[in-house]
PDB file of C-alpha atoms in Angstrom:
ATOM      1  CA  UNK A 102       9.428 -22.545-189.437  1.00 37.00           C
ATOM      2  CA  UNK A 103       9.198 -24.083-192.498  1.00 36.00           C
ATOM      3  CA  UNK A 104       5.914 -26.491-192.168  1.00 39.00           C
ATOM      4  CA  UNK A 105       5.859 -30.314-193.084  1.00 41.00           C
ATOM      5  CA  UNK A 106       5.488 -31.562-196.396  1.00 42.00           C
ATOM      6  CA  UNK A 107       2.773 -33.512-196.235  1.00 50.00           C
ATOM      7  CA  UNK A 108       1.982 -36.343-198.844  1.00 49.00           C
ATOM      8  CA  UNK A 109      -1.694 -34.536-198.949  1.00 52.00           C
ATOM      9  CA  UNK A 110       0.233 -30.934-200.150  1.00 51.00           C
ATOM     10  CA  UNK A 111       1.827 -32.692-202.546  1.00 54.00           C
ATOM     11  CA  UNK A 112      -0.592 -33.896-204.376  1.00 55.00           C
ATOM     12  CA  UNK A 113      -1.903 -30.245-204.027  1.00 55.00           C
ATOM     13  CA  UNK A 114       0.178 -28.720-205.483  1.00 69.00           C
ATOM     14  CA  UNK A 115       0.913 -31.165-208.581  1.00 83.00           C
ATOM     15  CA  UNK A 116      -3.079 -31.263-209.198  1.00 94.00           C
ATOM     16  CA  UNK A 117      -2.070 -29.777-212.710  1.00 97.00           C
ATOM     17  CA  UNK A 118       1.107 -31.845-213.649  1.00 98.00           C
ATOM     18  CA  UNK A 119       1.234 -34.926-215.990  1.00 98.00           C
ATOM     19  CA  UNK A 120       4.303 -37.429-216.583  1.00 98.00           C
ATOM     20  CA  UNK A 121       5.322 -38.290-220.282  1.00 98.00           C
ATOM     21  CA  UNK A 122       6.964 -42.002-220.955  1.00 98.00           C
ATOM     22  CA  UNK A 123       8.365 -42.042-224.889  1.00 98.00           C
ATOM     23  CA  UNK A 124       9.823 -44.798-227.277  1.00 98.00           C
ATOM     24  CA  UNK A 125      10.135 -45.442-230.453  1.00 97.00           C
ATOM     25  CA  UNK A 126      12.489 -45.290-233.064  1.00 96.00           C
ATOM     26  CA  UNK A 127      15.698 -42.191-232.823  1.00 96.00           C
ATOM     27  CA  UNK A 128      15.470 -39.674-235.541  1.00 94.00           C
ATOM     28  CA  UNK A 129      15.325 -35.795-235.784  1.00 95.00           C
ATOM     29  CA  UNK A 130      13.018 -33.655-234.890  1.00 96.00           C
ATOM     30  CA  UNK A 131      11.301 -36.134-231.061  1.00 97.00           C
ATOM     31  CA  UNK A 132      11.968 -34.134-228.660  1.00 97.00           C
ATOM     32  CA  UNK A 133      10.463 -30.920-231.246  1.00 98.00           C
ATOM     33  CA  UNK A 134       7.593 -32.216-232.182  1.00 98.00           C
ATOM     34  CA  UNK A 135       7.176 -33.423-228.571  1.00 98.00           C
ATOM     35  CA  UNK A 136       7.621 -29.876-227.557  1.00 98.00           C
ATOM     36  CA  UNK A 137       6.317 -28.061-229.682  1.00 98.00           C
ATOM     37  CA  UNK A 138       2.713 -30.600-229.186  1.00 98.00           C
ATOM     38  CA  UNK A 139       2.932 -29.193-225.605  1.00 98.00           C
ATOM     39  CA  UNK A 140       3.535 -25.745-226.138  1.00 98.00           C
ATOM     40  CA  UNK A 141       0.676 -24.931-228.794  1.00 98.00           C
ATOM     41  CA  UNK A 142      -2.034 -26.898-225.941  1.00 97.00           C
ATOM     42  CA  UNK A 143      -0.312 -23.879-222.868  1.00 98.00           C
ATOM     43  CA  UNK A 144       1.802 -27.035-221.352  1.00 98.00           C
ATOM     44  CA  UNK A 145       5.058 -25.985-219.058  1.00 98.00           C
ATOM     45  CA  UNK A 146       7.617 -28.372-218.989  1.00 98.00           C
ATOM     46  CA  UNK A 147       9.336 -28.958-215.164  1.00 98.00           C
ATOM     47  CA  UNK A 148      11.350 -31.573-216.099  1.00 97.00           C
ATOM     48  CA  UNK A 149      13.089 -33.491-218.956  1.00 98.00           C
ATOM     49  CA  UNK A 150      15.283 -36.503-219.275  1.00 98.00           C
ATOM     50  CA  UNK A 151      16.250 -38.235-222.877  1.00 97.00           C
ATOM     51  CA  UNK A 152      18.385 -41.323-223.375  1.00 97.00           C
ATOM     52  CA  UNK A 153      18.751 -43.249-227.075  1.00 96.00           C
ATOM     53  CA  UNK A 154      20.434 -46.148-227.453  1.00 91.00           C
ATOM     54  CA  UNK A 155      22.531 -44.904-230.947  1.00 84.00           C
ATOM     55  CA  UNK A 156      21.970 -41.918-233.018  1.00 77.00           C
ATOM     56  CA  UNK A 157      21.688 -44.412-236.101  1.00 78.00           C
ATOM     57  CA  UNK A 158      19.128 -46.493-235.848  1.00 76.00           C
ATOM     58  CA  UNK A 159      18.417 -47.253-232.294  1.00 92.00           C
ATOM     59  CA  UNK A 160      16.418 -46.485-230.004  1.00 96.00           C
ATOM     60  CA  UNK A 161      14.922 -43.475-228.810  1.00 97.00           C
ATOM     61  CA  UNK A 162      13.289 -43.488-224.920  1.00 98.00           C
ATOM     62  CA  UNK A 163      12.530 -39.538-222.747  1.00 98.00           C
ATOM     63  CA  UNK A 164      10.242 -38.757-219.733  1.00 98.00           C
ATOM     64  CA  UNK A 165       8.364 -34.679-219.586  1.00 98.00           C
ATOM     65  CA  UNK A 166       6.724 -34.128-216.321  1.00 98.00           C
ATOM     66  CA  UNK A 167       4.736 -30.560-217.556  1.00 98.00           C
ATOM     67  CA  UNK A 168       1.829 -28.776-216.156  1.00 98.00           C
ATOM     68  CA  UNK A 169      -1.673 -28.119-217.431  1.00 98.00           C
ATOM     69  CA  UNK A 170      -4.186 -26.014-216.181  1.00 97.00           C
ATOM     70  CA  UNK A 171      -6.781 -27.932-215.639  1.00 97.00           C
ATOM     71  CA  UNK A 172      -4.888 -31.293-216.253  1.00 97.00           C
ATOM     72  CA  UNK A 173      -7.990 -33.486-215.502  1.00 95.00           C
ATOM     73  CA  UNK A 174     -10.918 -32.036-217.784  1.00 96.00           C
ATOM     74  CA  UNK A 175      -7.773 -32.055-220.543  1.00 96.00           C
ATOM     75  CA  UNK A 176      -5.995 -35.158-220.014  1.00 95.00           C
ATOM     76  CA  UNK A 177      -7.973 -36.946-222.228  1.00 96.00           C
ATOM     77  CA  UNK A 178      -8.201 -34.098-225.215  1.00 97.00           C
ATOM     78  CA  UNK A 179      -4.579 -33.839-224.224  1.00 97.00           C
ATOM     79  CA  UNK A 180      -3.904 -37.638-225.263  1.00 97.00           C
ATOM     80  CA  UNK A 181      -5.740 -38.385-228.464  1.00 97.00           C
ATOM     81  CA  UNK A 182      -4.581 -34.761-228.928  1.00 98.00           C
ATOM     82  CA  UNK A 183      -0.577 -36.954-228.727  1.00 98.00           C
ATOM     83  CA  UNK A 184      -1.607 -40.070-230.756  1.00 97.00           C
ATOM     84  CA  UNK A 185      -1.064 -37.966-233.965  1.00 96.00           C
ATOM     85  CA  UNK A 186       2.706 -37.294-233.047  1.00 98.00           C
ATOM     86  CA  UNK A 187       2.750 -40.503-231.822  1.00 98.00           C
ATOM     87  CA  UNK A 188       1.644 -42.304-235.264  1.00 98.00           C
ATOM     88  CA  UNK A 189       4.035 -40.102-236.836  1.00 97.00           C
ATOM     89  CA  UNK A 190       7.138 -41.177-234.605  1.00 98.00           C
ATOM     90  CA  UNK A 191       6.036 -44.147-234.102  1.00 98.00           C
ATOM     91  CA  UNK A 192       5.327 -43.840-230.391  1.00 98.00           C
ATOM     92  CA  UNK A 193       5.110 -46.668-227.506  1.00 97.00           C
ATOM     93  CA  UNK A 194       3.374 -43.806-225.367  1.00 98.00           C
ATOM     94  CA  UNK A 195       1.852 -42.856-221.496  1.00 97.00           C
ATOM     95  CA  UNK A 196       0.240 -39.556-219.837  1.00 97.00           C
ATOM     96  CA  UNK A 197      -0.124 -39.886-216.047  1.00 96.00           C
ATOM     97  CA  UNK A 198      -0.788 -37.994-213.810  1.00 97.00           C
ATOM     98  CA  UNK A 199       1.421 -37.156-211.381  1.00 97.00           C
ATOM     99  CA  UNK A 200      -1.806 -36.741-208.477  1.00 96.00           C
ATOM    100  CA  UNK A 201      -3.306 -40.056-209.462  1.00 96.00           C
ATOM    101  CA  UNK A 202      -1.409 -42.444-206.301  1.00 97.00           C
ATOM    102  CA  UNK A 203      -0.383 -45.704-207.621  1.00 98.00           C
ATOM    103  CA  UNK A 204      -2.617 -48.365-205.773  1.00 98.00           C
ATOM    104  CA  UNK A 205      -0.038 -51.481-203.383  1.00 98.00           C
ATOM    105  CA  UNK A 206      -0.130 -54.416-202.489  1.00 98.00           C
ATOM    106  CA  UNK A 207       2.914 -55.883-200.781  1.00 98.00           C
ATOM    107  CA  UNK A 208       3.671 -59.941-200.774  1.00 98.00           C
ATOM    108  CA  UNK A 209       5.253 -60.502-197.590  1.00 98.00           C
ATOM    109  CA  UNK A 210       6.053 -64.688-196.555  1.00 97.00           C
ATOM    110  CA  UNK A 211       8.000 -64.979-192.432  1.00 96.00           C
ATOM    111  CA  UNK A 212      11.162 -62.358-193.589  1.00 96.00           C
ATOM    112  CA  UNK A 213      10.012 -58.725-192.336  1.00 97.00           C
ATOM    113  CA  UNK A 214      13.082 -56.261-193.710  1.00 97.00           C
ATOM    114  CA  UNK A 215      11.296 -55.335-196.563  1.00 98.00           C
ATOM    115  CA  UNK A 216       8.269 -54.941-195.641  1.00 98.00           C
ATOM    116  CA  UNK A 217       9.626 -52.227-193.104  1.00 98.00           C
ATOM    117  CA  UNK A 218      11.392 -50.630-195.086  1.00 98.00           C
ATOM    118  CA  UNK A 219       8.472 -49.725-198.210  1.00 98.00           C
ATOM    119  CA  UNK A 220       6.095 -48.906-194.507  1.00 98.00           C
ATOM    120  CA  UNK A 221       9.187 -46.881-193.455  1.00 98.00           C
ATOM    121  CA  UNK A 222       8.738 -45.005-196.779  1.00 98.00           C
ATOM    122  CA  UNK A 223       5.080 -44.833-197.377  1.00 98.00           C
ATOM    123  CA  UNK A 224       5.018 -43.868-193.256  1.00 97.00           C
ATOM    124  CA  UNK A 225       7.147 -41.303-193.316  1.00 97.00           C
ATOM    125  CA  UNK A 226       5.573 -39.752-196.888  1.00 96.00           C
ATOM    126  CA  UNK A 227       8.623 -40.787-199.274  1.00 97.00           C
ATOM    127  CA  UNK A 228       6.759 -43.581-201.560  1.00 97.00           C
ATOM    128  CA  UNK A 229       4.307 -41.834-203.375  1.00 96.00           C
ATOM    129  CA  UNK A 230       1.811 -45.065-203.501  1.00 98.00           C
ATOM    130  CA  UNK A 231      -1.254 -45.653-201.052  1.00 98.00           C
ATOM    131  CA  UNK A 232      -0.276 -49.581-199.595  1.00 98.00           C
ATOM    132  CA  UNK A 233      -3.985 -51.235-200.556  1.00 98.00           C
ATOM    133  CA  UNK A 234      -2.515 -53.740-198.738  1.00 98.00           C
ATOM    134  CA  UNK A 235      -0.941 -56.718-198.045  1.00 98.00           C
ATOM    135  CA  UNK A 236      -1.008 -60.690-198.505  1.00 98.00           C
ATOM    136  CA  UNK A 237       1.144 -63.881-197.200  1.00 98.00           C
ATOM    137  CA  UNK A 238       1.175 -66.789-197.045  1.00 98.00           C
ATOM    138  CA  UNK A 239       1.801 -66.782-192.989  1.00 98.00           C
ATOM    139  CA  UNK A 240       0.030 -65.131-191.000  1.00 97.00           C
ATOM    140  CA  UNK A 241       3.228 -63.601-189.062  1.00 96.00           C
ATOM    141  CA  UNK A 242       3.044 -59.702-190.171  1.00 97.00           C
ATOM    142  CA  UNK A 243      -0.540 -58.897-188.892  1.00 98.00           C
ATOM    143  CA  UNK A 244       0.953 -56.809-186.109  1.00 97.00           C
ATOM    144  CA  UNK A 245       3.105 -54.877-187.518  1.00 96.00           C
ATOM    145  CA  UNK A 246       0.178 -53.644-190.514  1.00 98.00           C
ATOM    146  CA  UNK A 247      -2.379 -53.912-188.561  1.00 98.00           C
ATOM    147  CA  UNK A 248      -2.519 -51.313-187.058  1.00 98.00           C
ATOM    148  CA  UNK A 249      -1.495 -48.855-190.397  1.00 98.00           C
ATOM    149  CA  UNK A 250      -5.119 -49.590-190.792  1.00 98.00           C
ATOM    150  CA  UNK A 251      -3.763 -51.802-194.016  1.00 98.00           C
ATOM    151  CA  UNK A 252      -6.153 -54.752-194.625  1.00 98.00           C
ATOM    152  CA  UNK A 253      -4.152 -57.962-194.106  1.00 98.00           C
ATOM    153  CA  UNK A 254      -4.563 -61.756-195.706  1.00 98.00           C
ATOM    154  CA  UNK A 255      -2.810 -65.165-194.278  1.00 98.00           C
ATOM    155  CA  UNK A 256      -3.260 -66.805-197.301  1.00 98.00           C
ATOM    156  CA  UNK A 257      -1.481 -70.686-196.864  1.00 97.00           C
ATOM    157  CA  UNK A 258       0.089 -72.339-199.859  1.00 96.00           C
ATOM    158  CA  UNK A 259       1.007 -76.144-200.238  1.00 95.00           C
ATOM    159  CA  UNK A 260       1.676 -77.335-202.404  1.00 92.00           C
ATOM    160  CA  UNK A 261      -2.016 -78.787-203.426  1.00 95.00           C
ATOM    161  CA  UNK A 262      -4.067 -75.818-202.588  1.00 95.00           C
ATOM    162  CA  UNK A 263      -1.913 -73.447-204.644  1.00 95.00           C
ATOM    163  CA  UNK A 264      -4.356 -73.059-207.370  1.00 95.00           C
ATOM    164  CA  UNK A 265      -6.660 -71.837-205.358  1.00 97.00           C
ATOM    165  CA  UNK A 266      -4.371 -69.315-203.239  1.00 97.00           C
ATOM    166  CA  UNK A 267      -3.330 -67.158-206.494  1.00 97.00           C
ATOM    167  CA  UNK A 268      -7.052 -68.518-207.283  1.00 97.00           C
ATOM    168  CA  UNK A 269      -7.747 -66.001-204.396  1.00 98.00           C
ATOM    169  CA  UNK A 270      -5.031 -63.843-203.930  1.00 98.00           C
ATOM    170  CA  UNK A 271      -6.440 -62.753-207.898  1.00 97.00           C
ATOM    171  CA  UNK A 272      -9.642 -61.723-206.395  1.00 97.00           C
ATOM    172  CA  UNK A 273      -8.341 -59.126-204.324  1.00 98.00           C
ATOM    173  CA  UNK A 274      -5.774 -57.884-206.320  1.00 98.00           C
ATOM    174  CA  UNK A 275      -7.328 -57.817-209.712  1.00 95.00           C
ATOM    175  CA  UNK A 276      -8.999 -54.109-209.833  1.00 96.00           C
ATOM    176  CA  UNK A 277      -7.686 -53.452-206.792  1.00 98.00           C
ATOM    177  CA  UNK A 278      -4.135 -52.191-207.563  1.00 98.00           C
ATOM    178  CA  UNK A 279      -1.377 -50.527-209.935  1.00 98.00           C
ATOM    179  CA  UNK A 280       1.173 -52.997-208.495  1.00 98.00           C
ATOM    180  CA  UNK A 281       2.780 -55.931-206.863  1.00 98.00           C
ATOM    181  CA  UNK A 282       5.336 -55.713-204.381  1.00 98.00           C
ATOM    182  CA  UNK A 283       6.823 -58.658-203.288  1.00 98.00           C
ATOM    183  CA  UNK A 284       8.585 -58.089-200.260  1.00 98.00           C
ATOM    184  CA  UNK A 285      11.025 -61.468-199.894  1.00 96.00           C
ATOM    185  CA  UNK A 286       7.742 -63.105-200.645  1.00 97.00           C
ATOM    186  CA  UNK A 287       8.563 -67.267-200.438  1.00 94.00           C
ATOM    187  CA  UNK A 288       6.692 -68.565-203.425  1.00 95.00           C
ATOM    188  CA  UNK A 289       6.829 -68.826-207.377  1.00 94.00           C
ATOM    189  CA  UNK A 290       4.257 -66.792-209.430  1.00 96.00           C
ATOM    190  CA  UNK A 291       1.906 -68.369-211.935  1.00 96.00           C
ATOM    191  CA  UNK A 292       1.712 -67.177-215.841  1.00 96.00           C
ATOM    192  CA  UNK A 293      -2.046 -66.993-215.347  1.00 95.00           C
ATOM    193  CA  UNK A 294      -0.913 -64.438-212.592  1.00 97.00           C
ATOM    194  CA  UNK A 295       1.437 -62.652-214.620  1.00 97.00           C
ATOM    195  CA  UNK A 296      -0.262 -61.602-217.309  1.00 96.00           C
ATOM    196  CA  UNK A 297      -2.934 -59.898-215.050  1.00 96.00           C
ATOM    197  CA  UNK A 298       0.116 -57.664-214.057  1.00 97.00           C
ATOM    198  CA  UNK A 299       2.271 -57.574-216.896  1.00 96.00           C
ATOM    199  CA  UNK A 300       5.981 -55.382-216.032  1.00 97.00           C
ATOM    200  CA  UNK A 301       4.128 -54.608-212.756  1.00 98.00           C
ATOM    201  CA  UNK A 302       4.325 -57.461-210.526  1.00 98.00           C
ATOM    202  CA  UNK A 303       8.669 -56.475-208.671  1.00 98.00           C
ATOM    203  CA  UNK A 304      10.694 -58.699-207.086  1.00 98.00           C
ATOM    204  CA  UNK A 305      14.132 -58.679-204.304  1.00 97.00           C
ATOM    205  CA  UNK A 306      16.956 -61.037-204.473  1.00 92.00           C
ATOM    206  CA  UNK A 307      20.046 -61.651-203.500  1.00 89.00           C
ATOM    207  CA  UNK A 308      21.924 -60.956-206.351  1.00 82.00           C
ATOM    208  CA  UNK A 309      24.085 -64.669-206.844  1.00 74.00           C
ATOM    209  CA  UNK A 310      22.044 -65.938-208.438  1.00 65.00           C
ATOM    210  CA  UNK A 311      22.418 -67.859-210.535  1.00 65.00           C
ATOM    211  CA  UNK A 312      25.879 -69.276-208.848  1.00 77.00           C
ATOM    212  CA  UNK A 313      24.804 -69.953-205.356  1.00 80.00           C
ATOM    213  CA  UNK A 314      20.302 -71.216-206.260  1.00 77.00           C
ATOM    214  CA  UNK A 315      18.298 -73.298-203.292  1.00 76.00           C
ATOM    215  CA  UNK A 316      18.754 -72.774-200.072  1.00 78.00           C
ATOM    216  CA  UNK A 317      20.838 -71.246-197.985  1.00 86.00           C
ATOM    217  CA  UNK A 318      22.751 -69.329-200.204  1.00 87.00           C
ATOM    218  CA  UNK A 319      24.809 -67.037-198.313  1.00 88.00           C
ATOM    219  CA  UNK A 320      26.252 -69.791-196.251  1.00 91.00           C
ATOM    220  CA  UNK A 321      27.385 -71.748-199.711  1.00 89.00           C
ATOM    221  CA  UNK A 322      28.289 -67.654-200.799  1.00 88.00           C
ATOM    222  CA  UNK A 323      30.492 -67.955-197.160  1.00 91.00           C
ATOM    223  CA  UNK A 324      31.972 -71.209-198.134  1.00 91.00           C
ATOM    224  CA  UNK A 325      32.545 -69.953-201.712  1.00 91.00           C
ATOM    225  CA  UNK A 326      33.947 -67.320-199.731  1.00 93.00           C
ATOM    226  CA  UNK A 327      32.700 -63.909-201.900  1.00 91.00           C
ATOM    227  CA  UNK A 328      33.833 -61.289-201.781  1.00 93.00           C
ATOM    228  CA  UNK A 329      30.589 -58.841-202.992  1.00 92.00           C
ATOM    229  CA  UNK A 330      27.939 -59.570-201.746  1.00 92.00           C
ATOM    230  CA  UNK A 331      23.886 -57.629-203.804  1.00 93.00           C
ATOM    231  CA  UNK A 332      20.660 -57.783-204.643  1.00 95.00           C
ATOM    232  CA  UNK A 333      18.092 -56.917-207.868  1.00 96.00           C
ATOM    233  CA  UNK A 334      14.823 -56.052-207.968  1.00 97.00           C
ATOM    234  CA  UNK A 335      13.330 -56.663-211.874  1.00 97.00           C
ATOM    235  CA  UNK A 336       9.834 -57.585-212.879  1.00 98.00           C
ATOM    236  CA  UNK A 337       8.819 -60.490-212.739  1.00 98.00           C
ATOM    237  CA  UNK A 338       8.514 -62.118-216.437  1.00 97.00           C
ATOM    238  CA  UNK A 339       7.669 -66.481-216.836  1.00 95.00           C
ATOM    239  CA  UNK A 340      11.248 -67.210-216.473  1.00 93.00           C
ATOM    240  CA  UNK A 341      12.445 -67.127-213.045  1.00 86.00           C
ATOM    241  CA  UNK A 342      14.240 -63.988-211.465  1.00 88.00           C
ATOM    242  CA  UNK A 343      15.038 -63.479-214.851  1.00 91.00           C
ATOM    243  CA  UNK A 344      12.315 -60.710-215.070  1.00 96.00           C
ATOM    244  CA  UNK A 345      14.257 -56.347-216.628  1.00 97.00           C
ATOM    245  CA  UNK A 346      16.768 -55.732-214.111  1.00 97.00           C
ATOM    246  CA  UNK A 347      15.040 -52.091-211.926  1.00 98.00           C
ATOM    247  CA  UNK A 348      17.714 -51.425-209.440  1.00 97.00           C
ATOM    248  CA  UNK A 349      21.307 -53.316-207.308  1.00 96.00           C
ATOM    249  CA  UNK A 350      23.333 -53.077-205.333  1.00 96.00           C
ATOM    250  CA  UNK A 351      26.677 -53.924-204.371  1.00 95.00           C
ATOM    251  CA  UNK A 352      28.433 -53.948-201.161  1.00 95.00           C
ATOM    252  CA  UNK A 353      31.737 -55.831-200.533  1.00 96.00           C
ATOM    253  CA  UNK A 354      32.791 -58.521-197.685  1.00 95.00           C
ATOM    254  CA  UNK A 355      36.025 -60.253-196.432  1.00 95.00           C
ATOM    255  CA  UNK A 356      37.291 -63.407-195.271  1.00 93.00           C
ATOM    256  CA  UNK A 357      35.657 -61.171-190.918  1.00 95.00           C
ATOM    257  CA  UNK A 358      32.590 -61.366-192.372  1.00 94.00           C
ATOM    258  CA  UNK A 359      30.596 -64.667-191.426  1.00 95.00           C
ATOM    259  CA  UNK A 360      27.553 -66.244-192.529  1.00 94.00           C
ATOM    260  CA  UNK A 361      25.216 -64.040-190.238  1.00 95.00           C
ATOM    261  CA  UNK A 362      27.140 -60.950-190.963  1.00 95.00           C
ATOM    262  CA  UNK A 363      26.522 -62.102-194.929  1.00 93.00           C
ATOM    263  CA  UNK A 364      22.508 -61.952-193.953  1.00 93.00           C
ATOM    264  CA  UNK A 365      22.736 -58.817-192.275  1.00 95.00           C
ATOM    265  CA  UNK A 366      24.509 -57.310-194.643  1.00 95.00           C
ATOM    266  CA  UNK A 367      22.249 -58.962-197.351  1.00 94.00           C
ATOM    267  CA  UNK A 368      18.882 -57.741-195.684  1.00 96.00           C
ATOM    268  CA  UNK A 369      20.012 -54.516-196.043  1.00 96.00           C
ATOM    269  CA  UNK A 370      20.879 -54.203-199.196  1.00 97.00           C
ATOM    270  CA  UNK A 371      17.768 -55.749-199.896  1.00 97.00           C
ATOM    271  CA  UNK A 372      15.880 -53.340-198.375  1.00 97.00           C
ATOM    272  CA  UNK A 373      16.521 -50.493-199.650  1.00 97.00           C
ATOM    273  CA  UNK A 374      17.058 -51.628-203.000  1.00 98.00           C
ATOM    274  CA  UNK A 375      12.817 -52.260-203.220  1.00 98.00           C
ATOM    275  CA  UNK A 376      12.843 -49.585-202.159  1.00 98.00           C
ATOM    276  CA  UNK A 377      14.357 -47.055-205.146  1.00 98.00           C
ATOM    277  CA  UNK A 378      12.494 -49.855-207.583  1.00 98.00           C
ATOM    278  CA  UNK A 379       9.238 -49.418-206.690  1.00 98.00           C
ATOM    279  CA  UNK A 380       9.398 -45.992-205.584  1.00 98.00           C
ATOM    280  CA  UNK A 381      11.155 -45.566-209.653  1.00 98.00           C
ATOM    281  CA  UNK A 382       7.861 -47.558-210.271  1.00 98.00           C
ATOM    282  CA  UNK A 383       5.018 -45.433-208.229  1.00 98.00           C
ATOM    283  CA  UNK A 384       6.737 -41.830-209.924  1.00 98.00           C
ATOM    284  CA  UNK A 385       6.585 -42.973-213.679  1.00 98.00           C
ATOM    285  CA  UNK A 386      11.052 -43.047-214.279  1.00 98.00           C
ATOM    286  CA  UNK A 387      11.044 -47.117-215.310  1.00 98.00           C
ATOM    287  CA  UNK A 388      10.518 -47.664-219.737  1.00 98.00           C
ATOM    288  CA  UNK A 389      10.506 -51.334-220.141  1.00 97.00           C
ATOM    289  CA  UNK A 390      12.114 -52.830-223.748  1.00 95.00           C
ATOM    290  CA  UNK A 391      12.162 -56.321-224.486  1.00 93.00           C
ATOM    291  CA  UNK A 392      13.783 -57.712-221.290  1.00 95.00           C
ATOM    292  CA  UNK A 393      16.108 -54.085-220.351  1.00 95.00           C
ATOM    293  CA  UNK A 394      14.988 -50.688-218.567  1.00 97.00           C
ATOM    294  CA  UNK A 395      15.681 -47.568-218.801  1.00 97.00           C
ATOM    295  CA  UNK A 396      14.858 -45.645-215.403  1.00 98.00           C
ATOM    296  CA  UNK A 397      14.956 -42.145-215.059  1.00 98.00           C
ATOM    297  CA  UNK A 398      16.502 -41.737-211.900  1.00 92.00           C
TER     298      UNK A 398
END
C-alpha cells in the first residue's frame, strides 16, 4: 500500500523549492537570462510557464518553480543577485518559498456553501494553506468552524457600527494573515481595509452582474428566463465587484429549472470557482496586470 501524502510530507518534499513570478516588457533573451541565472546559482528548474501579450512591444509573464539546495539560507542572497537581472529587463518580480503555507482569514455571513468547500479542501490537504481564522457578522457558522480548531470571531455589523467593526477586523488580520477570502461575506469592504491587502482579498459572486443587481438575483434571472448561470472569483478593489478576475465558470439551465434549482446550481458553481481561485492564489499562480490577471493554472 502506498502511504498517503500528507500536507507535512508535501512541505518536507518542497523544503528547497521556490516559485518565481516575473512580468516585464517583452524582448528577446528574457527566458535565457532567467534560466542562465538560476543555472549559475545551482538551481534546477522543475516547472516553467510563460505567456506574452504581444511579442512586438507587449508584456511578458513567466512563472518558474525551481529547487535550490539550502534555499532558506540562500534565498535573500539569491534575491539580491537577481535584482541585477530584473533591473536590466525592467521586471516586476517575486520569489517565494513553496514550503511556506500562506495564512488565510475567511469572512462569511449566513450562507455556508463557500466556507464548507474551503474547509473540506483544507481538511483533505488539497488547499495548501492554513486557515488562521474565520470572521463573521453572524454567529451561525461557529459550530462548523470551532470543532476544527479554527478560531471563530463574531463581529456584528450595522450601519452605525460598521467603522468600529472593520477596525476590529483589521486588528485581527493585520500582520496575521497573507490573504482574506470573502466566502459569501455580504458586506462591502472599505478602501481603507483594501489598502492593507492589495490583490490579496478574494471575493466570489454570481455572474449575473451587472444585469441583475440588488436582492434576489436568482428570482430576477428566473423571471428573465436566463439560459446560463455562473460565478466569478476576483480580487477586491475599490470598484465594487470590478476587480481583476481570477476564475469563472458557467452552467446551462433551462425553463425546467425553478428559482430554487437556479440557487442550488449557482451555489455549486460558486463554491468550486472560489476554491480554484484560492488554490491558484496560495500556489503563486496569479500575476495581476492592471485590472486583468494572468493565471498559470
